[in-house]
Amino acid sequence: MPLVTSTEMFKKAYEGGYAIGAFNVNNMEIIQGITEAAKEVNAPLILQVSAGARKYAKHVYLMKLIEAAIIDTDLPICVHLDHGEDFEVCKSCIDGGFTSVMIDGSKYPLKENIRLTKQVVDYAHSKGVVVEGELGKLAGIEDNINVSDKDAAFTDPDEVEQFVKETGVDSLAIAIGTSHGAFKFKGEPRLRFDILEEVGKRLPGFPIVLHGASSVIPEYVEKINKYGGNMPGAQGVPEEMLRKAASMSVCKINIDSDLRLAMTAGIREHFALNPADFDPRKYLGPARSMIKELVKNKLVNVLGCDGKA
Ligand code: G3H
Ligand code: 13P
Ligand code: ZN
């Protein structure tokens, strides 16, 4: 099976009230852990690559590893650029075989975001590649911003129809209170489902994307802290909120931090119990198994995309 775009995946996910998992990949063990889990539960996948991942592993290595995963699993897999920051990086990924790119113009005023996003869409569509845009800025808890500034960071539903119509994007990332990383909320987790609902009304049938959607699973944080780590106050998006978003118009849920935590917990535990080990297979193997277990649980119990490949 060749690489696919996310078009069919999103259509089925929207109609079925579930979401596709978009997992960040950086190396072989991460790709194998994710794709082996998806194979076992027959789930479609989006594997996403950040600029940092391309710099770390090199574009060609990641492409070839993903091609190998397709041969190994025969699953529908979409390879996506995560947070493309300008036209050049999007073009480089499109020319280099990606089937989907994100152009993240969310830091610009609306007019410039539309201009840049449309430029990427025009090029991508001429090559059969799909595009994710973003409206609204994901807040970081470390920003220590006050409520009115915070409100300004949420996506404004009044802008979404114009943005989608004028850019021609295939999916839209919105800001409803999630943020990247392992420290998402100071107190009670709260997401603006009212904004998601309003966006859904303005864009019927249109796939919405949720970034910053790791749950920061306590079991992994506890293990990291138990074996020498230091992550007090780590907190993520509760799984029931992700299920609710998936049942609404959210078709793509982005997960990176949970993969990092699972892998780190596996490696820390391994060295705590086997301090004399120095064979990378002995600690990367358990890390890969932790990722596989995590992803399987997400696909089946949170995203609901098992059996949909
Ligand atoms: O949204 C960001 C992703 O977690 C990727 O992070 O840029 O460190 O690879 P990265
Ligand atoms: P997390 O940091 O919550 O995993 O979010 C990842 C993400 O949004 C990648 O684009
Ligand atoms: Zn993101």
mmCIF file with all atom_site columns, C-alpha atoms in Angstrom, residues 15-101:
data_model
loop_
_atom_site.group_PDB
_atom_site.id
_atom_site.type_symbol
_atom_site.label_atom_id
_atom_site.label_alt_id
_atom_site.label_comp_id
_atom_site.label_asym_id
_atom_site.label_entity_id
_atom_site.label_seq_id
_atom_site.pdbx_PDB_ins_code
_atom_site.Cartn_x
_atom_site.Cartn_y
_atom_site.Cartn_z
_atom_site.occupancy
_atom_site.B_iso_or_equiv
_atom_site.pdbx_formal_charge
_atom_site.auth_seq_id
_atom_site.auth_comp_id
_atom_site.auth_asym_id
_atom_site.auth_atom_id
_atom_site.pdbx_PDB_model_num
ATOM 1  C CA . GLU A 1 15  ? -18.893 10.448 10.057 1.00 0.00 ? 15  GLU A CA 1
ATOM 2  C CA . GLY A 1 16  ? -18.003 7.781  12.622 1.00 0.00 ? 16  GLY A CA 1
ATOM 3  C CA . GLY A 1 17  ? -17.431 10.146 15.565 1.00 0.00 ? 17  GLY A CA 1
ATOM 4  C CA . TYR A 1 18  ? -13.870 9.016  16.215 1.00 0.00 ? 18  TYR A CA 1
ATOM 5  C CA . ALA A 1 19  ? -10.403 10.541 15.648 1.00 0.00 ? 19  ALA A CA 1
ATOM 6  C CA . ILE A 1 20  ? -7.160  9.564  13.955 1.00 0.00 ? 20  ILE A CA 1
ATOM 7  C CA . GLY A 1 21  ? -4.023  9.549  16.113 1.00 0.00 ? 21  GLY A CA 1
ATOM 8  C CA . ALA A 1 22  ? -1.230  11.789 14.838 1.00 0.00 ? 22  ALA A CA 1
ATOM 9  C CA . PHE A 1 23  ? 1.942   10.641 16.556 1.00 0.00 ? 23  PHE A CA 1
ATOM 10 C CA . ASN A 1 24  ? 5.287   12.456 16.392 1.00 0.00 ? 24  ASN A CA 1
ATOM 11 C CA . VAL A 1 25  ? 8.179   10.289 15.207 1.00 0.00 ? 25  VAL A CA 1
ATOM 12 C CA . ASN A 1 26  ? 11.916  10.801 15.652 1.00 0.00 ? 26  ASN A CA 1
ATOM 13 C CA . ASN A 1 27  ? 13.593  7.406  15.312 1.00 0.00 ? 27  ASN A CA 1
ATOM 14 C CA . MET A 1 28  ? 13.156  3.728  14.475 1.00 0.00 ? 28  MET A CA 1
ATOM 15 C CA . GLU A 1 29  ? 11.960  2.539  17.874 1.00 0.00 ? 29  GLU A CA 1
ATOM 16 C CA . ILE A 1 30  ? 9.223   5.182  18.009 1.00 0.00 ? 30  ILE A CA 1
ATOM 17 C CA . ILE A 1 31  ? 8.042   4.337  14.474 1.00 0.00 ? 31  ILE A CA 1
ATOM 18 C CA . GLN A 1 32  ? 8.063   0.609  15.214 1.00 0.00 ? 32  GLN A CA 1
ATOM 19 C CA . GLY A 1 33  ? 6.266   0.962  18.564 1.00 0.00 ? 33  GLY A CA 1
ATOM 20 C CA . ILE A 1 34  ? 3.482   3.048  16.985 1.00 0.00 ? 34  ILE A CA 1
ATOM 21 C CA . THR A 1 35  ? 3.035   1.028  13.810 1.00 0.00 ? 35  THR A CA 1
ATOM 22 C CA . GLU A 1 36  ? 3.168   -2.365 15.562 1.00 0.00 ? 36  GLU A CA 1
ATOM 23 C CA . ALA A 1 37  ? 0.401   -1.190 17.908 1.00 0.00 ? 37  ALA A CA 1
ATOM 24 C CA . ALA A 1 38  ? -1.699  0.058  14.967 1.00 0.00 ? 38  ALA A CA 1
ATOM 25 C CA . LYS A 1 39  ? -1.178  -3.220 13.127 1.00 0.00 ? 39  LYS A CA 1
ATOM 26 C CA . GLU A 1 40  ? -2.467  -5.233 16.076 1.00 0.00 ? 40  GLU A CA 1
ATOM 27 C CA . VAL A 1 41  ? -5.701  -3.228 16.240 1.00 0.00 ? 41  VAL A CA 1
ATOM 28 C CA . ASN A 1 42  ? -6.007  -2.438 12.504 1.00 0.00 ? 42  ASN A CA 1
ATOM 29 C CA . ALA A 1 43  ? -5.951  1.363  12.857 1.00 0.00 ? 43  ALA A CA 1
ATOM 30 C CA . PRO A 1 44  ? -5.089  4.005  10.240 1.00 0.00 ? 44  PRO A CA 1
ATOM 31 C CA . LEU A 1 45  ? -2.228  6.310  11.248 1.00 0.00 ? 45  LEU A CA 1
ATOM 32 C CA . ILE A 1 46  ? -0.790  9.758  10.792 1.00 0.00 ? 46  ILE A CA 1
ATOM 33 C CA . LEU A 1 47  ? 2.947   9.832  11.513 1.00 0.00 ? 47  LEU A CA 1
ATOM 34 C CA . GLN A 1 48  ? 4.078   13.412 11.931 1.00 0.00 ? 48  GLN A CA 1
ATOM 35 C CA . VAL A 1 49  ? 7.538   14.871 11.666 1.00 0.00 ? 49  VAL A CA 1
ATOM 36 C CA . SER A 1 50  ? 8.580   18.222 13.142 1.00 0.00 ? 50  SER A CA 1
ATOM 37 C CA . ALA A 1 51  ? 11.384  20.447 11.857 1.00 0.00 ? 51  ALA A CA 1
ATOM 38 C CA . GLY A 1 52  ? 13.342  19.289 14.913 1.00 0.00 ? 52  GLY A CA 1
ATOM 39 C CA . ALA A 1 53  ? 12.789  15.640 14.004 1.00 0.00 ? 53  ALA A CA 1
ATOM 40 C CA . ARG A 1 54  ? 13.993  16.276 10.447 1.00 0.00 ? 54  ARG A CA 1
ATOM 41 C CA . LYS A 1 55  ? 17.088  17.944 11.831 1.00 0.00 ? 55  LYS A CA 1
ATOM 42 C CA . TYR A 1 56  ? 17.732  15.134 14.334 1.00 0.00 ? 56  TYR A CA 1
ATOM 43 C CA . ALA A 1 57  ? 17.136  12.074 12.146 1.00 0.00 ? 57  ALA A CA 1
ATOM 44 C CA . LYS A 1 58  ? 17.302  13.550 8.604  1.00 0.00 ? 58  LYS A CA 1
ATOM 45 C CA . HIS A 1 59  ? 14.322  13.582 6.228  1.00 0.00 ? 59  HIS A CA 1
ATOM 46 C CA . VAL A 1 60  ? 15.473  10.608 4.168  1.00 0.00 ? 60  VAL A CA 1
ATOM 47 C CA . TYR A 1 61  ? 15.954  8.302  7.178  1.00 0.00 ? 61  TYR A CA 1
ATOM 48 C CA . LEU A 1 62  ? 12.476  9.048  8.499  1.00 0.00 ? 62  LEU A CA 1
ATOM 49 C CA . MET A 1 63  ? 10.897  8.568  5.048  1.00 0.00 ? 63  MET A CA 1
ATOM 50 C CA . LYS A 1 64  ? 12.653  5.238  4.561  1.00 0.00 ? 64  LYS A CA 1
ATOM 51 C CA . LEU A 1 65  ? 11.692  4.037  8.059  1.00 0.00 ? 65  LEU A CA 1
ATOM 52 C CA . ILE A 1 66  ? 8.066   4.956  7.386  1.00 0.00 ? 66  ILE A CA 1
ATOM 53 C CA . GLU A 1 67  ? 8.202   3.186  4.016  1.00 0.00 ? 67  GLU A CA 1
ATOM 54 C CA . ALA A 1 68  ? 9.543   0.135  5.843  1.00 0.00 ? 68  ALA A CA 1
ATOM 55 C CA . ALA A 1 69  ? 6.683   0.348  8.349  1.00 0.00 ? 69  ALA A CA 1
ATOM 56 C CA . ILE A 1 70  ? 4.179   0.326  5.467  1.00 0.00 ? 70  ILE A CA 1
ATOM 57 C CA . ILE A 1 71  ? 5.801   -2.780 3.971  1.00 0.00 ? 71  ILE A CA 1
ATOM 58 C CA . ASP A 1 72  ? 5.783   -4.394 7.410  1.00 0.00 ? 72  ASP A CA 1
ATOM 59 C CA . THR A 1 73  ? 2.180   -3.522 8.355  1.00 0.00 ? 73  THR A CA 1
ATOM 60 C CA . ASP A 1 74  ? 0.299   -2.797 5.085  1.00 0.00 ? 74  ASP A CA 1
ATOM 61 C CA . LEU A 1 75  ? -1.633  -0.085 6.946  1.00 0.00 ? 75  LEU A CA 1
ATOM 62 C CA . PRO A 1 76  ? -2.905  3.207  5.494  1.00 0.00 ? 76  PRO A CA 1
ATOM 63 C CA . ILE A 1 77  ? -0.311  5.698  6.763  1.00 0.00 ? 77  ILE A CA 1
ATOM 64 C CA . CYS A 1 78  ? -0.175  9.449  6.112  1.00 0.00 ? 78  CYS A CA 1
ATOM 65 C CA . VAL A 1 79  ? 3.154   11.236 6.642  1.00 0.00 ? 79  VAL A CA 1
ATOM 66 C CA . HIS A 1 80  ? 2.663   14.795 7.818  1.00 0.00 ? 80  HIS A CA 1
ATOM 67 C CA . LEU A 1 81  ? 4.865   17.828 8.537  1.00 0.00 ? 81  LEU A CA 1
ATOM 68 C CA . ASP A 1 82  ? 4.075   19.085 12.060 1.00 0.00 ? 82  ASP A CA 1
ATOM 69 C CA . HIS A 1 83  ? 4.166   22.888 12.607 1.00 0.00 ? 83  HIS A CA 1
ATOM 70 C CA . GLY A 1 84  ? 5.710   23.928 9.293  1.00 0.00 ? 84  GLY A CA 1
ATOM 71 C CA . GLU A 1 85  ? 6.784   27.513 9.909  1.00 0.00 ? 85  GLU A CA 1
ATOM 72 C CA . ASP A 1 86  ? 7.273   28.820 6.393  1.00 0.00 ? 86  ASP A CA 1
ATOM 73 C CA . PHE A 1 87  ? 6.626   28.042 2.721  1.00 0.00 ? 87  PHE A CA 1
ATOM 74 C CA . GLU A 1 88  ? 10.150  26.647 2.181  1.00 0.00 ? 88  GLU A CA 1
ATOM 75 C CA . VAL A 1 89  ? 9.936   23.868 4.785  1.00 0.00 ? 89  VAL A CA 1
ATOM 76 C CA . CYS A 1 90  ? 6.483   22.875 3.507  1.00 0.00 ? 90  CYS A CA 1
ATOM 77 C CA . LYS A 1 91  ? 7.768   22.772 -0.101 1.00 0.00 ? 91  LYS A CA 1
ATOM 78 C CA . SER A 1 92  ? 10.770  20.703 0.929  1.00 0.00 ? 92  SER A CA 1
ATOM 79 C CA . CYS A 1 93  ? 8.512   18.118 2.632  1.00 0.00 ? 93  CYS A CA 1
ATOM 80 C CA . ILE A 1 94  ? 6.045   18.069 -0.282 1.00 0.00 ? 94  ILE A CA 1
ATOM 81 C CA . ASP A 1 95  ? 8.894   17.584 -2.772 1.00 0.00 ? 95  ASP A CA 1
ATOM 82 C CA . GLY A 1 96  ? 10.374  14.959 -0.432 1.00 0.00 ? 96  GLY A CA 1
ATOM 83 C CA . GLY A 1 97  ? 7.303   12.704 -0.475 1.00 0.00 ? 97  GLY A CA 1
ATOM 84 C CA . PHE A 1 98  ? 5.144   13.796 2.482  1.00 0.00 ? 98  PHE A CA 1
ATOM 85 C CA . THR A 1 99  ? 1.408   13.427 1.821  1.00 0.00 ? 99  THR A CA 1
ATOM 86 C CA . SER A 1 100 ? 0.330   16.168 4.238  1.00 0.00 ? 100 SER A CA 1
ATOM 87 C CA . VAL A 1 101 ? 1.829   19.364 5.672  1.00 0.00 ? 101 VAL A CA 1
#
